[in-house]
Coordinates of C-alpha atoms in Angstrom, one line a residue:
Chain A
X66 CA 0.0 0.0 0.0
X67 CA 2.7 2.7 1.0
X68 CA 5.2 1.0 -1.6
X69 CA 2.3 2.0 -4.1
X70 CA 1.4 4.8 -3.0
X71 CA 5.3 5.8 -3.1
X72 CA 5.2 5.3 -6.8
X73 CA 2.8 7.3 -7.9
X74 CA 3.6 9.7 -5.5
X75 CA 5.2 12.6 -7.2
X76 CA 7.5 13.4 -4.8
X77 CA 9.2 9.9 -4.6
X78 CA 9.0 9.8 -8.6
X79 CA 10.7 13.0 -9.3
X80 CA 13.9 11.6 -7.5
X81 CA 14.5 8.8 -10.7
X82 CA 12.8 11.6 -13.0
X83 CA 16.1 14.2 -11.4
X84 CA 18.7 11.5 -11.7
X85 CA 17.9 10.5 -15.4
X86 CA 17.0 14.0 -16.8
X87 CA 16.4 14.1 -20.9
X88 CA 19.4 16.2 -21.3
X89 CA 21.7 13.1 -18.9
X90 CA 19.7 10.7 -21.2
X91 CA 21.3 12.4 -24.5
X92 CA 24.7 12.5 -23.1
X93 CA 24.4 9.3 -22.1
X94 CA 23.5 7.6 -25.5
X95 CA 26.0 10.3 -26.8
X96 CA 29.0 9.3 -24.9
X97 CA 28.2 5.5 -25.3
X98 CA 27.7 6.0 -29.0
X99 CA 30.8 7.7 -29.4
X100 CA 33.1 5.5 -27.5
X101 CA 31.4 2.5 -29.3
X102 CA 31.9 4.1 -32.9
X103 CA 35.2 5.3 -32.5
X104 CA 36.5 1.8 -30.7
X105 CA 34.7 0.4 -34.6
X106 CA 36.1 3.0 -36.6
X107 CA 39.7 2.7 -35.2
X108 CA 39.9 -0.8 -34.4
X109 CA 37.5 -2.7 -35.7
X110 CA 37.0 -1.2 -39.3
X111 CA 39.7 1.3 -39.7
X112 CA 40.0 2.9 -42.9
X113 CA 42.3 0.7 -45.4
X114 CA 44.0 3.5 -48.1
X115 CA 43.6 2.2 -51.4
X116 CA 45.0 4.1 -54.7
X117 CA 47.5 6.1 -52.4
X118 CA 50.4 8.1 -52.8
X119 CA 53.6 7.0 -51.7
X120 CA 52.7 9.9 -48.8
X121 CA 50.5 7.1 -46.9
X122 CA 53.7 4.6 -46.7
X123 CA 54.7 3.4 -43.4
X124 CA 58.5 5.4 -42.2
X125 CA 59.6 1.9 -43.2
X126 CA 58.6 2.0 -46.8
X127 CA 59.1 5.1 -47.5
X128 CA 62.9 4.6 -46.5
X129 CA 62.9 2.0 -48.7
X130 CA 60.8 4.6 -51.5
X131 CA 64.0 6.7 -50.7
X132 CA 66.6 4.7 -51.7
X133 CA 65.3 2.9 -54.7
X134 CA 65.2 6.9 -55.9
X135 CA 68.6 7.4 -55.3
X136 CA 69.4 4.3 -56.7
X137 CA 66.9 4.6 -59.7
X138 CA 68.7 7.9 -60.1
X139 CA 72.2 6.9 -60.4
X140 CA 71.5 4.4 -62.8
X141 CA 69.6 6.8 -65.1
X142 CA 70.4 10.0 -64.0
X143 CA 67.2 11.6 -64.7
X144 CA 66.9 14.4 -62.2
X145 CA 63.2 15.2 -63.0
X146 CA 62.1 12.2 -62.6
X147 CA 63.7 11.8 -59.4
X148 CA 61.9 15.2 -58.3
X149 CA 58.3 13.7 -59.2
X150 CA 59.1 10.8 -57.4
X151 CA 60.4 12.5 -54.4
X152 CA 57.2 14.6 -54.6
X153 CA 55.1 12.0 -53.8
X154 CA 55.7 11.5 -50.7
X155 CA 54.4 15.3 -50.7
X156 CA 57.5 15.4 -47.7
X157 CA 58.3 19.7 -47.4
X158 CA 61.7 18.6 -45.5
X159 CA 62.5 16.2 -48.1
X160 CA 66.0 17.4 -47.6
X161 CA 66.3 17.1 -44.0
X162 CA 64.6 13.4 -44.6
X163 CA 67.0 12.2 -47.2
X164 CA 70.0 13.3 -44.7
X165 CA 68.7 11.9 -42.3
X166 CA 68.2 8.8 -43.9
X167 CA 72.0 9.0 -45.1
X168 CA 73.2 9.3 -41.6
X169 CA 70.7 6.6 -40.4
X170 CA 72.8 4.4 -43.5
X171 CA 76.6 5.5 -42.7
X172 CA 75.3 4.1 -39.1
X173 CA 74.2 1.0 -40.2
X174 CA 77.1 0.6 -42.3
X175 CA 75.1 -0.2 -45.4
X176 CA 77.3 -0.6 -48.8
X177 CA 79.5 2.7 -49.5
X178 CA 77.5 2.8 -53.1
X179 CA 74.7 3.2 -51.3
X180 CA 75.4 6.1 -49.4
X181 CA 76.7 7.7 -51.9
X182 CA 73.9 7.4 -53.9
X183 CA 71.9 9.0 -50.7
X184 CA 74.5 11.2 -50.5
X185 CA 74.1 12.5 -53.8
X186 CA 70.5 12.6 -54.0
X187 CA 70.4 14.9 -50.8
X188 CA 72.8 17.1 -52.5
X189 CA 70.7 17.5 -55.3
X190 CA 68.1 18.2 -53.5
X191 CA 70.6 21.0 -51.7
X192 CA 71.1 19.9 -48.8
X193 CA 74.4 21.6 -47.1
X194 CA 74.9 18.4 -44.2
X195 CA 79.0 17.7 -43.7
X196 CA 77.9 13.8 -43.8
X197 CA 76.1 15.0 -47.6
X198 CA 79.6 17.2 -48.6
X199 CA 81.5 14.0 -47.3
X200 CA 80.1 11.1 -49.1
X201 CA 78.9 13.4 -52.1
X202 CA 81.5 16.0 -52.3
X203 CA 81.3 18.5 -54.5
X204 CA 83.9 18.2 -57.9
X205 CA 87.5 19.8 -57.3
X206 CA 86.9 21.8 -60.0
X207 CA 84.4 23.8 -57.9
X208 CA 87.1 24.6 -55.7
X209 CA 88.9 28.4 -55.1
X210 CA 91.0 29.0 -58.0
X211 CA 93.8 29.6 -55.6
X212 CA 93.8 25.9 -55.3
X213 CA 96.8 24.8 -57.6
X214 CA 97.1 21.3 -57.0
X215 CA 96.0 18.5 -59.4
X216 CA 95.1 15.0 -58.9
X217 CA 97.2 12.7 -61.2
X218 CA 96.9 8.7 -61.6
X219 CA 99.3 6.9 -59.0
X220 CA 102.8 6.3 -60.2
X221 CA 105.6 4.4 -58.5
X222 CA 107.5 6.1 -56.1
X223 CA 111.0 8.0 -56.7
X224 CA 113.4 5.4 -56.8
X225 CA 116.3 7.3 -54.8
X226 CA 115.4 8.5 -51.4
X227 CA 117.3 11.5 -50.2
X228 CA 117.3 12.3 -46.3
X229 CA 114.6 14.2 -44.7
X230 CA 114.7 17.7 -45.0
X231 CA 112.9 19.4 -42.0
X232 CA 111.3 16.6 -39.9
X233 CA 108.4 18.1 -37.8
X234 CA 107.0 14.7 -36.5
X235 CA 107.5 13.8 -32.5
X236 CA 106.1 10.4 -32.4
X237 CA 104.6 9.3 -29.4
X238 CA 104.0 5.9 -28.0
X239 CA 100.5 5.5 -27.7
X240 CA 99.9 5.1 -31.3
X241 CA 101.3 2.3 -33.7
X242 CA 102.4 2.6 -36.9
X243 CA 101.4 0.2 -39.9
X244 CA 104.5 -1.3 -41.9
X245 CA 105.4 0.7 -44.8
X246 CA 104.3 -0.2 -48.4
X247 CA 104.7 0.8 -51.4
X248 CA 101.5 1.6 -53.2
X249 CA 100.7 -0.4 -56.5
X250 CA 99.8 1.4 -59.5
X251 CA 97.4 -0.5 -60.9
X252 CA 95.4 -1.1 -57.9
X253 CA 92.1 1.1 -56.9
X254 CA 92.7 3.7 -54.2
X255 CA 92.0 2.7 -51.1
X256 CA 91.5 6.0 -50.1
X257 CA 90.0 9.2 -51.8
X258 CA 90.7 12.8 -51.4
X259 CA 87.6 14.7 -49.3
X260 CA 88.8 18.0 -49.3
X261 CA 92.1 20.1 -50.4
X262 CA 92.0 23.3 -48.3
X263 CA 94.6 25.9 -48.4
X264 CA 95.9 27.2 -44.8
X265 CA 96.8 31.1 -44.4
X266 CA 97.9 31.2 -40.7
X267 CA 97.4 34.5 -39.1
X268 CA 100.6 33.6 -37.2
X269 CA 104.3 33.1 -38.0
X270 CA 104.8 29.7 -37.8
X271 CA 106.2 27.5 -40.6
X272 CA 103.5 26.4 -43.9
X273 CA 103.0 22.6 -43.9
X274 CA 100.8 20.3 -45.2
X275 CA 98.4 19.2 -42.9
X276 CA 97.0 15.6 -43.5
X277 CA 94.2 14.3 -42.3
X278 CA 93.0 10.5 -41.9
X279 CA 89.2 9.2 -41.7
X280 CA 88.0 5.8 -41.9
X281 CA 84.5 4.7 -44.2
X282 CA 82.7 6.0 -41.6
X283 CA 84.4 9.6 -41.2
X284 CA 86.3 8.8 -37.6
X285 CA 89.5 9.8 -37.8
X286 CA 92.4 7.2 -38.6
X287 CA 95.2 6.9 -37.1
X288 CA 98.7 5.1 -38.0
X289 CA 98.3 6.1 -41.8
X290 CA 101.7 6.1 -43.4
X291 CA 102.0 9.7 -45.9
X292 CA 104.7 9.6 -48.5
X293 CA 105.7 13.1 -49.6
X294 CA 107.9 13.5 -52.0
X295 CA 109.5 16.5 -54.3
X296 CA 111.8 17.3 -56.6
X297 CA 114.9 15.2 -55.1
X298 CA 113.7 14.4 -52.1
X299 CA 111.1 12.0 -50.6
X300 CA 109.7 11.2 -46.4
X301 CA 107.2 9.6 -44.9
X302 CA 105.4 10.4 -41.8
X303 CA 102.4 8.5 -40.3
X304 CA 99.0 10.6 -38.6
X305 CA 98.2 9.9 -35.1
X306 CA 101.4 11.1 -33.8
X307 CA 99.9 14.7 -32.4
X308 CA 96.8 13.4 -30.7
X309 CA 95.8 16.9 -29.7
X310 CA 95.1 17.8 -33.1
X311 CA 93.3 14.8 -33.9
X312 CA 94.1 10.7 -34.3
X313 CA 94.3 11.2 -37.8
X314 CA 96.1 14.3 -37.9
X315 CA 99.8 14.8 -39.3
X316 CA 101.9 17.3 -40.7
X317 CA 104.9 18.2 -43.0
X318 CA 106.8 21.3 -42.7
X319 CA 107.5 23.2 -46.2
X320 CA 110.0 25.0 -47.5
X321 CA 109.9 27.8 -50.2
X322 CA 110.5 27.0 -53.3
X323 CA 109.8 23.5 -53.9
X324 CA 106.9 21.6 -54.9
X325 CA 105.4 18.5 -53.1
X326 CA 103.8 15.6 -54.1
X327 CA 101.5 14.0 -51.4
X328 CA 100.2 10.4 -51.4
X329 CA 98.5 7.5 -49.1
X330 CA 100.7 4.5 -48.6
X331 CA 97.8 2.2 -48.4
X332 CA 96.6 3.6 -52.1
X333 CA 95.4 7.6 -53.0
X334 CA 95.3 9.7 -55.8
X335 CA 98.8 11.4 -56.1
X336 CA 98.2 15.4 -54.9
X337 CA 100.7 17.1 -56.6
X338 CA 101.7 21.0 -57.1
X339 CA 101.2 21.7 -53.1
X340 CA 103.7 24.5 -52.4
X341 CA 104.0 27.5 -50.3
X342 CA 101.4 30.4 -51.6
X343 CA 100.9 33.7 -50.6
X344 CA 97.3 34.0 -49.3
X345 CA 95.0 37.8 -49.7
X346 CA 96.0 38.3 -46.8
X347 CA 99.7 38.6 -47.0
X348 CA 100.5 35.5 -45.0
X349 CA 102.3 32.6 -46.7
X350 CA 99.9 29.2 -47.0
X351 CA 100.1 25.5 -46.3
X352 CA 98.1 22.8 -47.5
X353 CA 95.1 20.7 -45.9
X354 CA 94.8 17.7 -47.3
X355 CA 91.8 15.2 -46.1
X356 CA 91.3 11.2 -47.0
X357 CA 88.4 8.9 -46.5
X358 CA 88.6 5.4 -46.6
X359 CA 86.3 3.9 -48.8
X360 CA 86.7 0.4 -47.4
X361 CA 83.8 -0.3 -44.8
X362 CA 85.0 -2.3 -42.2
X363 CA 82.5 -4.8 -40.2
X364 CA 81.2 -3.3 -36.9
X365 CA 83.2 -5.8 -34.8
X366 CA 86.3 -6.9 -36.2
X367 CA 87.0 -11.0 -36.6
X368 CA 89.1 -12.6 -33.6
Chain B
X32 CA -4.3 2.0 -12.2
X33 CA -4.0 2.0 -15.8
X34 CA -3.7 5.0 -16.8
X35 CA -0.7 5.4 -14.4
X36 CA 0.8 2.7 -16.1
X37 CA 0.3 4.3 -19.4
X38 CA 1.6 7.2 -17.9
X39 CA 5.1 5.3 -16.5
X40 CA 5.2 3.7 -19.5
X41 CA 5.2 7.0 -21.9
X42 CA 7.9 8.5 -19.6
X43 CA 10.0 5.6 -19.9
X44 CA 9.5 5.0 -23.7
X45 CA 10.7 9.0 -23.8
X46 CA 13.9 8.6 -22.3
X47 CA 14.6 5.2 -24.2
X48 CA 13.9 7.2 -27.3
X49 CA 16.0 9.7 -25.8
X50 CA 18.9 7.5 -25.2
X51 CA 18.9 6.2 -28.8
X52 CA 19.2 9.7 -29.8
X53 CA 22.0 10.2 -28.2
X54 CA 23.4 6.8 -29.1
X55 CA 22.5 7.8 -32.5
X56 CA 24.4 10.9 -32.6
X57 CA 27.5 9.7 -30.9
X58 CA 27.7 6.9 -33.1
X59 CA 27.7 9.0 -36.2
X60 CA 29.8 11.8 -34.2
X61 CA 32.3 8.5 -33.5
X62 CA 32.2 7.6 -36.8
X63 CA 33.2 10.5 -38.7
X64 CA 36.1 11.1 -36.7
X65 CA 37.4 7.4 -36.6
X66 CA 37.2 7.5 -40.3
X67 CA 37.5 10.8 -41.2
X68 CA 38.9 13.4 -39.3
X69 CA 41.6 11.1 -36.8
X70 CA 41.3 8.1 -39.0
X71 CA 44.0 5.1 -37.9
X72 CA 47.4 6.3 -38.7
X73 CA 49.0 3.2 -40.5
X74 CA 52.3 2.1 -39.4
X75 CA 52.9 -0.9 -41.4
X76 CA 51.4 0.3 -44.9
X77 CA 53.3 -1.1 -47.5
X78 CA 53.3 -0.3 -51.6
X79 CA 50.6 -2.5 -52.3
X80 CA 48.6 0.2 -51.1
X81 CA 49.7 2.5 -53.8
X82 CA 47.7 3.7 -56.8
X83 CA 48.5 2.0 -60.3
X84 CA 51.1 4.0 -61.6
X85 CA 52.8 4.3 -58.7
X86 CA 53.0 0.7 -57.8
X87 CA 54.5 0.7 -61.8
X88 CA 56.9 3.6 -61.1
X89 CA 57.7 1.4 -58.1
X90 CA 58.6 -1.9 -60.5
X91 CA 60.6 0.3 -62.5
X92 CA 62.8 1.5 -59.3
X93 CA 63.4 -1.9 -58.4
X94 CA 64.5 -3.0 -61.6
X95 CA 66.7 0.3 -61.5
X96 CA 68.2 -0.7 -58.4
X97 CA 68.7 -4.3 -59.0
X98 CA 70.8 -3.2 -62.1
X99 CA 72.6 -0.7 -59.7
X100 CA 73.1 -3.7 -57.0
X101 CA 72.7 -6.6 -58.3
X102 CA 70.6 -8.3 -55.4
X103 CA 67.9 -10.4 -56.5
X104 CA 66.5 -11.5 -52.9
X105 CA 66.1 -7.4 -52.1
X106 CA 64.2 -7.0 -55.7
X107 CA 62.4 -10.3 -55.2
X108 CA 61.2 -8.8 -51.5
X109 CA 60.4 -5.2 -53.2
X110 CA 58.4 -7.2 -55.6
X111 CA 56.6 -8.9 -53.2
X112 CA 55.9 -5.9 -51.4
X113 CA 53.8 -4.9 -54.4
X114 CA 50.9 -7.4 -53.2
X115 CA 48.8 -9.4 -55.5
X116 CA 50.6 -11.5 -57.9
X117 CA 53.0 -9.3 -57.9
X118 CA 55.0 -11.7 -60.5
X119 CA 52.6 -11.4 -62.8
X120 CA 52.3 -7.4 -62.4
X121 CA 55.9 -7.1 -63.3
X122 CA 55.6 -9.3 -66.5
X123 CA 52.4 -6.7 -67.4
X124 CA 54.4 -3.4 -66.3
X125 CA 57.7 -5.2 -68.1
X126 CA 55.7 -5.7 -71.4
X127 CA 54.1 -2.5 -71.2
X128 CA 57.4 -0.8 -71.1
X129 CA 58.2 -2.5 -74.5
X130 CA 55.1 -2.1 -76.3
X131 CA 55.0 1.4 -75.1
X132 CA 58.7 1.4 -76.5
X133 CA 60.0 3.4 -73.8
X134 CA 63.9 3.9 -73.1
X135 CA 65.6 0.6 -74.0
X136 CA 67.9 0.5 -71.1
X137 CA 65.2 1.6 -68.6
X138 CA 63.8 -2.2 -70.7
X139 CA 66.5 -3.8 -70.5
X140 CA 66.9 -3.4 -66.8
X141 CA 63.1 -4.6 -66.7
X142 CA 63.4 -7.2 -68.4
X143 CA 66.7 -8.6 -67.0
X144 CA 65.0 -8.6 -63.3
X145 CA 61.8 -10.6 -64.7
X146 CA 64.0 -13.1 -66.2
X147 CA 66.4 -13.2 -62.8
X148 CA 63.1 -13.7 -61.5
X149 CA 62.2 -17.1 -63.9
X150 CA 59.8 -15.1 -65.9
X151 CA 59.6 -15.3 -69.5
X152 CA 58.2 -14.1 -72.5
X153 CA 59.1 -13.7 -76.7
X154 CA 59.5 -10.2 -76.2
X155 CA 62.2 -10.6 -73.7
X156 CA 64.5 -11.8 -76.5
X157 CA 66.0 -8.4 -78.1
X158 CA 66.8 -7.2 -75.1
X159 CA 68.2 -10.3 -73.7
X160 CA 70.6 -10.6 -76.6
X161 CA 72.7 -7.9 -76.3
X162 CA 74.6 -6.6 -73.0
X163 CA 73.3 -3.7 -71.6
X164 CA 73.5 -1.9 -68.4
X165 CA 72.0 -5.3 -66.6
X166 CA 73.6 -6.5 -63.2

């Protein structure tokens, strides 16, 4: 009797009536709704891209996209087609993702020909990256025309040596030097020139030719035997020796006048013609010369 | 006694109708932005996905770098990423190349990774025969 009489009592009804209002109803089936749909629309059914751009590849894929343009392109050399193809991916760093891709590769130690394909791609693409001027470097011939030296096939070396003129080198224990060899003509450099820079020190001190090591990977290498040879004369030195300007540092003093020849024991091109210039600003110049290795070596070496 | 029933009854028939509204509107709500405005970000989408003449331009950059490299299991995985038969869509894209006569060595390269990959065909011959740029 009271338990009915409670129902159809407004008082005791308003309390459900308050508690489910129509407006708590609506956001009730709202909130459910959109929970159910979106757990459909994401999980359940998500939308499957068909007839895509190469812009809907995973990071994966369009890595790989990447490189098969870089490779496509050094096989056929067909720069707008490379653009259209890069375009695809509708990238506006495409630059900064092609270097980073490169760097991600000289990491991983993938084939050298491969980087430099990357390499080369990014710098079409203008990117300005040391790891892009490194694997890609631009052609000597864009160099300063104050640059006088000239790259000429390997030839034997000169057949009477002659004592060292000005030695410069203070070897130190902690580094080991490789046996000398002679480099074989007809093999392939093991090594390749990166850069030739000319040096105008604001100081006195003595022009030399600075020579600097790197491995595949652009770490400096140390233990590299330099031949230098001139006109009656020829010396060796090894890099490594003067740690605090790098492991793969070493220099040759100079002497006015005379003009040196510089190669890599282990295999180079010859640079030849390096001799003391004035620079614009009055000073007398050395040389910087830089080397990569273009062998790879394994990430751990064999036992 | 009845008509208070009918009465409870109404009220509660209201607010079910009002909950399927609003069921009804979140769903589409849900809806449109699971499939349209956030939709699933892919992480795995491969080039099977890709429109026709990409997945073609795609072919030909394989066969381009399989000339450049040489490695038939990387080209035979590229392929495969294609979907489908994707042998069969490299014979069509390799044949359409020559009877489209487009640049013989960008054929040739075609046509030396369908062979690498045991496909064949007549029109393979003339560009078999002779060495080109292939691996």
């Amino acid at each position: 009797m009271s338990r009915r009489h409670r129902s159809v009592n407004g008082r005791s009804a308003a309390a459900p009536r308050k508690k489910f209002s129509n407006a708590s109803l609506i956001l009730l089936g709202l909130i459910l709704g959109l929970a159910g749909a979106l757990y459909y629309a994401w999980v359940v059914a998500p939308v499957v891209y068909v007839d895509a751009s190469p812009s809907r590849l995973s990071d994966e894929h369009k890595a790989e996209y990447i490189f098969l343009v870089s490779q496509s392109y050094a096989i056929n050399e067909d720069w707008p087609l490379a653009q259209q193809r890069l375009a695809g991916l509708d990238d506006p760093a495409a630059v900064q993702t092609v270097t980073s891709l490169l760097e991600t590769y000289v990491r991983e130690q993938r084939p050298s020909d491969h980087i430099a394909n990357l390499a080369v791609l990014a710098r079409q693409l203008g990117g300005e990256a040391p790891v892009i001027a490194l694997f890609a470097p631009t052609p000597l011939a864009d160099e300063p025309p104050t640059a006088t030296a000239t790259i000429t096939p390997p030839s034997p070396p000169a057949a009477t040596p002659s004592p060292t003129p000005q030695p410069t080198i203070t070897p130190r224990p902690t580094v080991t030097a490789v046996p000398t060899s002679i480099p074989d003509p007809t093999a392939q450099p093991t090594y390749r020139l990166l850069n030739q820079q000319q040096l105008c020190a604001d100081d006195a001190s003595t022009p030399q030719i600075e020579v600097v090591t790197l491995d595949a990977l652009l770490e400096p290498l140390p233990g590299i035997e330099v031949l230098v040879t001139w006109d009656g004369g020829r010396d060796r030195f090894f890099t490594g020796f003067k740690p605090a300007q790098g492991e793969g540092y070493g220099d040759f003093a100079m002497t006015p006048d005379t003009s040196y020849t510089v190669t890599l024991a282990d295999g180079s091109p010859e640079i030849s013609g390096l001799r003391i210039e004035s620079c614009d600003n009055g000073e007398i110049s050395g040389w910087r010369l830089t080397f990569q290795n273009l062998i790879l070596q394994p990430e751990s070496p064999e036992p | 006694m009845s008509v208070s029933f009918f009465i409870i009854f109404m009220a509660l028939l209201q607010k079910l109708l009002l909950l399927i509204l609003g069921l009804a509107l979140g769903i589409g709500l849900g809806l449109y932005l699971g499939w349209v405005a956030w939709p699933t970000e892919f992480t795995d989408a491969n080039p099977s996905i890709l429109v026709e003449n990409y997945r073609q331009d795609y072919a030909h950059m394989v066969a381009d770098a399989y000339a450049g490299d040489g490695d038939l299991t990387a080209a035979q995985q590229r392929i495969a990423s294609l979907g489908g038969n994707s042998q069969a869509f490299l014979l069509s894209v390799t044949l359409d190349a020559i009877l489209l006569g487009q640049n013989e060595a960008e054929i040739r390269r075609l046509v030396r990774l369908s062979a690498d990959l045991g496909l064949s065909s007549p029109a393979f011959g003339p560009y078999l025969s002779v060495d080109g740029d292939a691996p």
